[in-house]
Amino acid sequence: MKTTLSIIKADVGGFPGHATVHPDLIKNAEEELHAAKKSGEIKDYFVARCGDDLDLIMTHDKGVDDKKIHELAWNTFISCTEIAKKLKLYGAGQDLLSDTFSGNVKGLGPGSAEMQFEERKSEPILCFLMDKTEPGAFNLPIYKMFGDPFNSAGLVIDSNMHHGFTFEIYDIVENKKVLLNTPEETYDLLALIGGKSRYVIKRIYPREGSPVPKSEAVACISTDKLSKIAGTYVGKDDPVAMVRCQSGLPAVGEALEPWAFPHLVSGWMRGSHNGPLMPCSMEDATPSRFDGPPRVVALGFQIANGTLGRPFDFFKDKAYDRTRNKAIKIADYMRAHGPFEPHRLPSEDMEYTTLPAVMKKLENRFKEI
Ligand code: F6R
Ligand code: MG
Ligand code: MG
């Protein structure tokens, strides 16, 4: 029987402000998913958090986009919202853009990443959770894992990885997608995904000759853009991703290597600033300074017959201390720009923030030059 891994996430209230998830919300989500596990609806779960985002990590046998699973996540977010409202948490229910559930969380506010696969002899998987940033923040690290031989030694020295990978790219402006193969289309791929606010990696597939069937995704990223759904700024996308590892796929260490570089991502303070992405443990995923800097958490699982088990929290490791220090130095440098680009996002991207309302005031004062 195939296993499905689903991460469905939402910000249903921050504590305090947009910093973390209140323990009562975590407890409630755990109770809901525990009941679902008991009734056999899901096989296993882990309730995670990154900043103010509540991440429901679930395994089951129902495949991707299953109505029951999405409804379970939706109802969990609804009951967490009720608690958030009682506690007057900040932005209670902010990511739930509809009053009614209509079969899938897509388009309703929460983000989701899901994969269905035949479990291999051993199935190591990494779940990446981000806060204060957008889906394109995954472009650089996912490219490095699956496309860059300077990052993933396996692309050079493992014959099972030599065939390269197929990248599924979404154009989130025009709602189109394209498949590109590496290594031969690497330059075309980079031409697109370098523009990370528009072109985002959705999935990675193995190619002919890989020990993993080429119909099975080996990585999946949540690409839901809240501003595109709501038409205005309501909060940030704060994406998640899952990556299968080892035996013809990037080794766990190759999937962790790209994060040693705290690359610049957008989404810091008011969804309007660029800043370094800082890898940290779940415990330390508590945006503070200028509501940030943006965070990423990496939880590792060994899936066994649909069971997730406990996660291993990778970025706790001291090997990432230097990255964190570098991120803090970059944060100082970027912050020194104050309201100036490139710390503040370019004007096109500011359309989806609260700035247009401010600009409206000046509209009639402009004269022809
Ligand atoms: C939201 C976020 C924050 C808020 C900021 C202002 O995810 O990261 O930076 O944008 O705290 O929030 P408001 O406008 O609600 O006071
Ligand atoms: Mg929030
Ligand atoms: Mg958030």
CSV table of C-alpha atoms and ligand atoms in Angstrom, one decimal:
chain,number,residue,atom,x,y,z
A,1,MET,CA,0.0,0.0,0.0
A,2,LYS,CA,1.2,3.5,-0.8
A,3,THR,CA,1.9,6.0,1.9
A,4,THR,CA,0.9,9.7,1.6
A,5,LEU,CA,2.7,12.4,3.5
A,6,SER,CA,0.8,15.7,3.9
A,7,ILE,CA,1.8,18.9,5.4
A,8,ILE,CA,-1.0,21.4,5.8
A,9,LYS,CA,-0.3,24.7,7.5
A,10,ALA,CA,-1.8,27.9,8.5
A,11,ASP,CA,-1.3,30.9,10.7
A,12,VAL,CA,-4.4,31.0,12.9
A,13,GLY,CA,-3.1,33.5,15.5
A,14,GLY,CA,0.2,34.6,16.7
A,15,PHE,CA,1.6,34.8,20.3
A,16,PRO,CA,2.5,37.6,20.9
A,17,GLY,CA,2.1,39.5,17.7
A,18,HIS,CA,3.5,37.3,14.9
A,19,ALA,CA,6.2,35.5,16.9
A,20,THR,CA,5.1,32.0,17.8
A,21,VAL,CA,2.2,29.6,18.2
A,22,HIS,CA,0.5,29.6,21.6
A,23,PRO,CA,0.9,26.2,23.4
A,24,ASP,CA,-2.9,25.9,23.8
A,25,LEU,CA,-3.2,25.8,20.0
A,26,ILE,CA,-0.5,23.1,19.7
A,27,LYS,CA,-2.3,21.1,22.4
A,28,ASN,CA,-5.6,21.4,20.6
A,29,ALA,CA,-4.2,20.4,17.3
A,30,GLU,CA,-2.5,17.4,18.9
A,31,GLU,CA,-5.8,16.3,20.4
A,32,GLU,CA,-7.6,16.6,17.1
A,33,LEU,CA,-5.0,14.6,15.2
A,34,HIS,CA,-4.7,12.1,18.0
A,35,ALA,CA,-8.4,11.4,17.7
A,36,ALA,CA,-8.1,11.1,13.9
A,37,LYS,CA,-5.3,8.6,14.3
A,38,LYS,CA,-7.3,6.6,16.8
A,39,SER,CA,-10.3,6.4,14.4
A,40,GLY,CA,-7.9,5.3,11.6
A,41,GLU,CA,-8.4,8.4,9.5
A,42,ILE,CA,-4.7,9.1,9.5
A,43,LYS,CA,-1.8,6.8,10.3
A,44,ASP,CA,0.4,9.2,12.2
A,45,TYR,CA,1.0,12.9,12.8
A,46,PHE,CA,3.3,15.4,14.3
A,47,VAL,CA,2.2,18.9,15.1
A,48,ALA,CA,5.0,21.3,14.4
A,49,ARG,CA,5.5,25.1,14.4
A,50,CYS,CA,7.7,27.6,12.8
A,51,GLY,CA,7.2,31.2,14.0
A,52,ASP,CA,3.4,31.9,14.0
A,53,ASP,CA,2.6,29.0,11.7
A,54,LEU,CA,1.0,25.8,12.8
A,55,ASP,CA,2.2,22.9,10.6
A,56,LEU,CA,0.2,19.6,10.6
A,57,ILE,CA,2.4,16.8,9.4
A,58,MET,CA,0.4,13.7,8.7
A,59,THR,CA,0.8,10.3,7.1
A,60,HIS,CA,-2.2,8.3,5.7
A,61,ASP,CA,-3.2,6.0,2.8
A,62,LYS,CA,-5.7,8.3,1.1
A,63,GLY,CA,-3.5,9.9,-1.6
A,64,VAL,CA,-2.9,13.6,-2.3
A,65,ASP,CA,-5.8,16.2,-2.3
A,66,ASP,CA,-8.0,13.9,-0.3
A,67,LYS,CA,-11.2,15.6,0.9
A,68,LYS,CA,-11.2,13.9,4.3
A,69,ILE,CA,-7.6,14.8,5.1
A,70,HIS,CA,-8.1,18.4,4.0
A,71,GLU,CA,-11.3,18.6,6.0
A,72,LEU,CA,-9.5,17.3,9.1
A,73,ALA,CA,-6.8,20.0,8.7
A,74,TRP,CA,-9.4,22.7,8.1
A,75,ASN,CA,-11.5,21.7,11.1
A,76,THR,CA,-8.4,21.6,13.2
A,77,PHE,CA,-7.5,25.1,12.1
A,78,ILE,CA,-11.1,26.2,12.8
A,79,SER,CA,-11.1,24.8,16.4
A,80,CYS,CA,-7.6,26.3,17.0
A,81,THR,CA,-9.0,29.7,15.7
A,82,GLU,CA,-11.8,29.5,18.3
A,83,ILE,CA,-9.1,29.1,21.1
A,84,ALA,CA,-7.1,31.9,19.4
A,85,LYS,CA,-10.1,34.2,19.5
A,86,LYS,CA,-10.7,33.4,23.2
A,87,LEU,CA,-7.1,34.2,24.0
A,88,LYS,CA,-7.3,37.3,21.7
A,89,LEU,CA,-4.2,36.0,19.9
A,90,TYR,CA,-3.0,38.3,17.2
A,91,GLY,CA,-4.6,37.8,13.8
A,92,ALA,CA,-6.8,34.9,15.0
A,93,GLY,CA,-8.0,32.9,12.0
A,94,GLN,CA,-6.0,35.2,9.6
A,95,ASP,CA,-5.2,32.5,7.1
A,96,LEU,CA,-8.7,31.0,6.9
A,97,LEU,CA,-10.2,33.1,4.1
A,98,SER,CA,-13.5,31.4,3.9
A,99,ASP,CA,-16.3,30.5,6.3
A,100,THR,CA,-17.0,27.2,4.5
A,101,PHE,CA,-14.8,24.3,3.5
A,102,SER,CA,-15.2,23.2,-0.1
A,103,GLY,CA,-13.4,20.0,-0.5
A,104,ASN,CA,-9.7,21.1,-0.5
A,105,VAL,CA,-7.8,23.7,1.5
A,106,LYS,CA,-6.3,25.1,-1.8
A,107,GLY,CA,-7.5,28.6,-2.4
A,108,LEU,CA,-8.9,28.9,1.1
A,109,GLY,CA,-5.8,30.2,2.7
A,110,PRO,CA,-3.8,27.4,4.3
A,111,GLY,CA,-0.8,26.0,2.4
A,112,SER,CA,-0.2,22.4,1.6
A,113,ALA,CA,2.5,20.1,0.3
A,114,GLU,CA,1.8,16.4,-0.3
A,115,MET,CA,3.4,13.3,-1.8
A,116,GLN,CA,2.2,9.7,-2.3
A,117,PHE,CA,4.8,7.0,-2.7
A,118,GLU,CA,5.6,3.3,-2.3
A,119,GLU,CA,7.8,3.1,0.8
A,120,ARG,CA,11.3,2.0,-0.1
A,121,LYS,CA,13.3,-0.4,2.1
A,122,SER,CA,14.1,2.7,4.2
A,123,GLU,CA,12.4,6.1,3.7
A,124,PRO,CA,14.3,9.1,5.2
A,125,ILE,CA,12.3,12.3,4.6
A,126,LEU,CA,13.0,15.9,5.6
A,127,CYS,CA,10.2,18.4,6.2
A,128,PHE,CA,11.2,22.0,5.9
A,129,LEU,CA,9.0,24.7,7.5
A,130,MET,CA,9.5,28.4,6.9
A,131,ASP,CA,8.1,31.6,8.5
A,132,LYS,CA,8.2,35.2,7.2
A,133,THR,CA,8.8,34.4,3.6
A,134,GLU,CA,7.4,33.2,0.3
A,135,PRO,CA,7.4,29.9,-1.7
A,136,GLY,CA,10.2,31.1,-4.0
A,137,ALA,CA,12.5,31.0,-0.9
A,138,PHE,CA,12.8,27.2,-1.7
A,139,ASN,CA,14.0,27.7,-5.2
A,140,LEU,CA,17.7,28.2,-4.4
A,141,PRO,CA,18.1,25.4,-1.8
A,142,ILE,CA,16.0,22.8,-3.8
A,143,TYR,CA,17.9,23.6,-7.0
A,144,LYS,CA,21.2,23.1,-5.1
A,145,MET,CA,20.0,19.7,-3.7
A,146,PHE,CA,18.8,18.3,-7.0
A,147,GLY,CA,20.7,20.2,-9.7
A,148,ASP,CA,24.0,21.5,-8.4
A,149,PRO,CA,27.0,19.1,-8.4
A,150,PHE,CA,29.0,21.5,-6.2
A,151,ASN,CA,26.3,20.9,-3.5
A,152,SER,CA,25.2,17.3,-4.1
A,153,ALA,CA,28.2,15.0,-4.6
A,154,GLY,CA,25.9,12.2,-5.6
A,155,LEU,CA,25.1,14.0,-8.9
A,156,VAL,CA,28.8,13.3,-9.8
A,157,ILE,CA,29.7,10.1,-8.0
A,158,ASP,CA,26.5,8.1,-7.7
A,159,SER,CA,25.4,6.4,-10.9
A,160,ASN,CA,21.9,6.3,-9.6
A,161,MET,CA,21.8,10.2,-9.6
A,162,HIS,CA,23.6,10.7,-12.9
A,163,HIS,CA,20.3,10.8,-14.9
A,164,GLY,CA,19.4,14.1,-13.2
A,165,PHE,CA,15.9,15.2,-12.2
A,166,THR,CA,12.8,16.7,-13.7
A,167,PHE,CA,11.8,20.1,-12.1
A,168,GLU,CA,8.1,21.0,-12.2
A,169,ILE,CA,8.0,24.8,-12.2
A,170,TYR,CA,4.8,26.9,-11.5
A,171,ASP,CA,4.4,30.3,-13.0
A,172,ILE,CA,2.3,31.7,-10.1
A,173,VAL,CA,1.4,34.9,-11.9
A,174,GLU,CA,-0.2,33.2,-15.0
A,175,ASN,CA,-1.1,29.9,-13.4
A,176,LYS,CA,0.9,27.8,-15.8
A,177,LYS,CA,3.5,25.0,-15.3
A,178,VAL,CA,6.5,23.7,-17.2
A,179,LEU,CA,8.7,20.6,-16.8
A,180,LEU,CA,12.4,21.0,-17.2
A,181,ASN,CA,15.1,18.3,-17.1
A,182,THR,CA,18.5,18.7,-15.5
A,183,PRO,CA,21.3,18.6,-16.3
A,184,GLU,CA,20.6,19.5,-20.0
A,185,GLU,CA,18.1,22.3,-19.3
A,186,THR,CA,19.9,23.7,-16.3
A,187,TYR,CA,20.4,27.2,-17.8
A,188,ASP,CA,16.7,27.4,-18.9
A,189,LEU,CA,15.7,26.3,-15.4
A,190,LEU,CA,17.9,28.9,-13.7
A,191,ALA,CA,16.6,31.6,-16.1
A,192,LEU,CA,13.1,31.0,-14.6
A,193,ILE,CA,13.7,30.1,-11.0
A,194,GLY,CA,16.1,33.0,-10.4
A,195,GLY,CA,12.9,35.1,-10.6
A,196,LYS,CA,11.6,33.6,-7.4
A,197,SER,CA,8.6,35.9,-6.9
A,198,ARG,CA,7.0,34.4,-10.1
A,199,TYR,CA,8.5,31.0,-10.9
A,200,VAL,CA,8.5,28.5,-8.1
A,201,ILE,CA,9.6,24.9,-7.9
A,202,LYS,CA,6.5,22.8,-7.2
A,203,ARG,CA,7.8,19.2,-7.4
A,204,ILE,CA,10.9,17.2,-8.3
A,205,TYR,CA,10.7,13.9,-10.2
A,206,PRO,CA,13.4,11.3,-10.8
A,207,ARG,CA,14.3,10.4,-14.4
A,208,GLU,CA,14.5,7.2,-16.3
A,209,GLY,CA,17.1,5.0,-14.7
A,210,SER,CA,16.6,6.2,-11.2
A,211,PRO,CA,15.8,3.5,-8.6
A,212,VAL,CA,12.7,5.6,-7.7
A,213,PRO,CA,9.8,5.3,-10.2
A,214,LYS,CA,9.7,8.5,-12.3
A,215,SER,CA,6.0,8.9,-11.6
A,216,GLU,CA,6.6,9.5,-7.9
A,217,ALA,CA,7.5,13.0,-6.8
A,218,VAL,CA,10.6,13.0,-4.5
A,219,ALA,CA,10.1,16.6,-3.4
A,220,CYS,CA,7.1,18.9,-3.1
A,221,ILE,CA,6.8,22.5,-2.0
A,222,SER,CA,3.7,24.5,-1.0
A,223,THR,CA,3.2,27.2,-3.5
A,224,ASP,CA,0.1,28.8,-2.2
A,225,LYS,CA,0.4,32.7,-2.4
A,226,LEU,CA,-2.0,34.2,0.1
A,227,SER,CA,-1.9,37.7,-1.5
A,228,LYS,CA,-2.8,36.1,-4.9
A,229,ILE,CA,-5.8,34.3,-3.3
A,230,ALA,CA,-7.1,37.2,-1.2
A,231,GLY,CA,-6.2,39.8,-3.8
A,232,THR,CA,-4.5,41.9,-1.1
A,233,TYR,CA,-2.1,41.6,1.8
A,234,VAL,CA,-3.5,39.3,4.5
A,235,GLY,CA,-0.4,37.6,5.8
A,236,LYS,CA,2.5,35.7,4.4
A,237,ASP,CA,2.7,32.4,2.6
A,238,ASP,CA,5.3,30.9,4.9
A,239,PRO,CA,5.8,27.8,2.8
A,240,VAL,CA,6.7,24.2,3.7
A,241,ALA,CA,8.4,21.5,1.7
A,242,MET,CA,9.2,17.8,1.9
A,243,VAL,CA,12.2,16.0,0.4
A,244,ARG,CA,12.8,12.3,0.2
A,245,CYS,CA,16.5,11.3,0.7
A,246,GLN,CA,19.2,8.7,0.1
A,247,SER,CA,19.6,5.8,-2.3
A,248,GLY,CA,19.6,7.6,-5.6
A,249,LEU,CA,18.2,10.9,-4.1
A,250,PRO,CA,20.2,13.6,-2.3
A,251,ALA,CA,21.7,12.2,0.9
A,252,VAL,CA,20.3,13.8,4.1
A,253,GLY,CA,23.5,15.8,4.3
A,254,GLU,CA,23.1,16.9,0.7
A,255,ALA,CA,19.6,18.1,1.4
A,256,LEU,CA,20.9,20.0,4.5
A,257,GLU,CA,24.0,21.5,2.8
A,258,PRO,CA,22.3,24.4,0.9
A,259,TRP,CA,21.0,25.9,4.2
A,260,ALA,CA,24.5,26.6,5.3
A,261,PHE,CA,24.2,29.7,3.2
A,262,PRO,CA,21.6,32.2,4.6
A,263,HIS,CA,20.3,33.4,1.3
A,264,LEU,CA,18.2,36.6,0.9
A,265,VAL,CA,14.5,36.0,0.8
A,266,SER,CA,11.5,38.3,0.8
A,267,GLY,CA,8.8,38.5,3.4
A,268,TRP,CA,10.5,40.0,6.5
A,269,MET,CA,8.5,42.7,8.3
A,270,ARG,CA,5.1,43.5,6.9
A,271,GLY,CA,5.8,41.0,4.0
A,272,SER,CA,7.8,43.9,2.5
A,273,HIS,CA,11.5,43.4,3.2
A,274,ASN,CA,14.3,41.2,2.0
A,275,GLY,CA,16.4,39.5,4.7
A,276,PRO,CA,18.6,36.5,5.3
A,277,LEU,CA,16.9,33.1,5.8
A,278,MET,CA,18.1,31.8,9.2
A,279,PRO,CA,18.1,28.0,9.8
A,280,CYS,CA,17.2,27.2,13.4
A,281,SER,CA,15.6,24.5,15.6
A,282,MET,CA,11.8,24.4,16.1
A,283,GLU,CA,12.5,25.8,19.6
A,284,ASP,CA,14.4,28.8,18.2
A,285,ALA,CA,11.9,29.4,15.4
A,286,THR,CA,10.7,32.5,17.1
A,287,PRO,CA,10.9,35.6,14.9
A,288,SER,CA,11.7,38.6,17.1
A,289,ARG,CA,14.0,41.3,15.6
A,290,PHE,CA,11.9,43.4,13.1
A,291,ASP,CA,9.5,40.4,13.1
A,292,GLY,CA,12.3,38.1,11.9
A,293,PRO,CA,14.7,37.4,10.5
A,294,PRO,CA,12.9,34.8,8.3
A,295,ARG,CA,13.3,31.3,9.6
A,296,VAL,CA,13.6,27.7,8.4
A,297,VAL,CA,13.3,24.5,10.4
A,298,ALA,CA,14.3,21.0,9.2
A,299,LEU,CA,12.6,18.0,10.7
A,300,GLY,CA,13.8,14.6,9.7
A,301,PHE,CA,11.6,11.4,9.8
A,302,GLN,CA,12.1,7.8,9.0
A,303,ILE,CA,8.8,6.7,7.7
A,304,ALA,CA,7.9,3.1,8.5
A,305,ASN,CA,4.7,1.5,7.2
A,306,GLY,CA,3.0,4.8,7.3
A,307,THR,CA,4.3,5.7,10.7
A,308,LEU,CA,6.1,9.0,11.1
A,309,GLY,CA,7.6,8.5,14.5
A,310,ARG,CA,9.4,11.4,16.3
A,311,PRO,CA,11.3,14.0,14.3
A,312,PHE,CA,14.9,14.8,14.5
A,313,ASP,CA,15.4,18.6,14.6
A,314,PHE,CA,18.4,19.1,12.3
A,315,PHE,CA,19.2,22.8,12.6
A,316,LYS,CA,19.7,22.4,16.3
A,317,ASP,CA,23.1,21.2,15.3
A,318,LYS,CA,26.1,23.4,16.1
A,319,ALA,CA,27.2,23.0,12.4
A,320,TYR,CA,24.7,25.8,11.7
A,321,ASP,CA,26.0,28.2,14.3
A,322,ARG,CA,28.2,30.0,11.8
A,323,THR,CA,25.3,30.3,9.4
A,324,ARG,CA,23.2,31.9,12.1
A,325,ASN,CA,25.9,34.3,12.9
A,326,LYS,CA,26.3,35.2,9.3
A,327,ALA,CA,22.5,35.7,9.0
A,328,ILE,CA,22.6,38.1,12.0
A,329,LYS,CA,25.4,40.1,10.3
A,330,ILE,CA,23.5,40.2,7.0
A,331,ALA,CA,20.4,41.3,9.0
A,332,ASP,CA,22.4,44.2,10.5
A,333,TYR,CA,23.6,45.2,7.0
A,334,MET,CA,20.1,45.0,5.4
A,335,ARG,CA,18.4,46.8,8.3
A,336,ALA,CA,20.8,49.7,7.9
A,337,HIS,CA,19.0,50.5,4.6
A,338,GLY,CA,15.9,51.3,6.6
A,339,PRO,CA,13.0,52.0,4.1
A,340,PHE,CA,15.3,51.8,1.1
A,341,GLU,CA,15.5,49.1,-1.6
A,342,PRO,CA,16.9,46.5,-1.8
A,343,HIS,CA,16.0,45.9,1.9
A,344,ARG,CA,12.4,47.1,1.1
A,345,LEU,CA,11.0,45.0,-1.8
A,346,PRO,CA,10.9,46.5,-5.3
A,347,SER,CA,7.8,48.5,-6.1
A,348,GLU,CA,6.1,45.7,-8.2
A,349,ASP,CA,6.1,43.4,-5.2
A,350,MET,CA,4.8,46.2,-2.9
A,351,GLU,CA,1.5,46.1,-4.8
A,352,TYR,CA,0.5,43.3,-2.5
A,353,THR,CA,1.3,45.0,0.7
A,354,THR,CA,-0.3,47.9,2.6
A,355,LEU,CA,1.7,50.5,0.7
A,356,PRO,CA,-0.8,51.2,-2.1
A,357,ALA,CA,-3.2,52.6,0.5
A,358,VAL,CA,-0.5,55.1,1.6
A,359,MET,CA,0.3,56.0,-2.0
A,360,LYS,CA,-3.3,56.8,-2.7
A,361,LYS,CA,-3.1,59.9,-0.6
A,362,LEU,CA,-0.5,61.4,-3.0
A,363,GLU,CA,-2.4,60.5,-6.1
A,364,ASN,CA,-3.8,63.9,-6.9
A,365,ARG,CA,-0.7,65.8,-6.0
A,366,PHE,CA,1.3,64.5,-8.9
A,367,LYS,CA,1.8,67.1,-11.8
A,368,GLU,CA,3.1,66.4,-15.3
A,369,ILE,CA,6.8,67.2,-15.7
B,1,F6R,C1,3.0,39.1,9.4
B,1,F6R,C2,4.2,39.7,9.8
B,1,F6R,C3,4.4,41.0,10.5
B,1,F6R,C4,3.3,42.0,10.3
B,1,F6R,C5,3.6,43.3,11.2
B,1,F6R,C6,2.5,44.3,11.1
B,1,F6R,O1,3.2,37.7,9.1
B,1,F6R,O2,5.2,39.1,9.6
B,1,F6R,O3,5.6,41.6,10.1
B,1,F6R,O4,3.1,42.4,9.0
B,1,F6R,O5,3.8,42.9,12.5
B,1,F6R,O6,1.3,43.7,11.5
B,1,F6R,P1,-0.1,44.6,11.6
B,1,F6R,O7,-0.2,45.4,10.4
B,1,F6R,O8,-1.1,43.6,11.8
B,1,F6R,O9,0.1,45.5,12.8
B,2,MG,MG,0.9,35.9,11.7
B,3,MG,MG,3.9,33.2,9.6
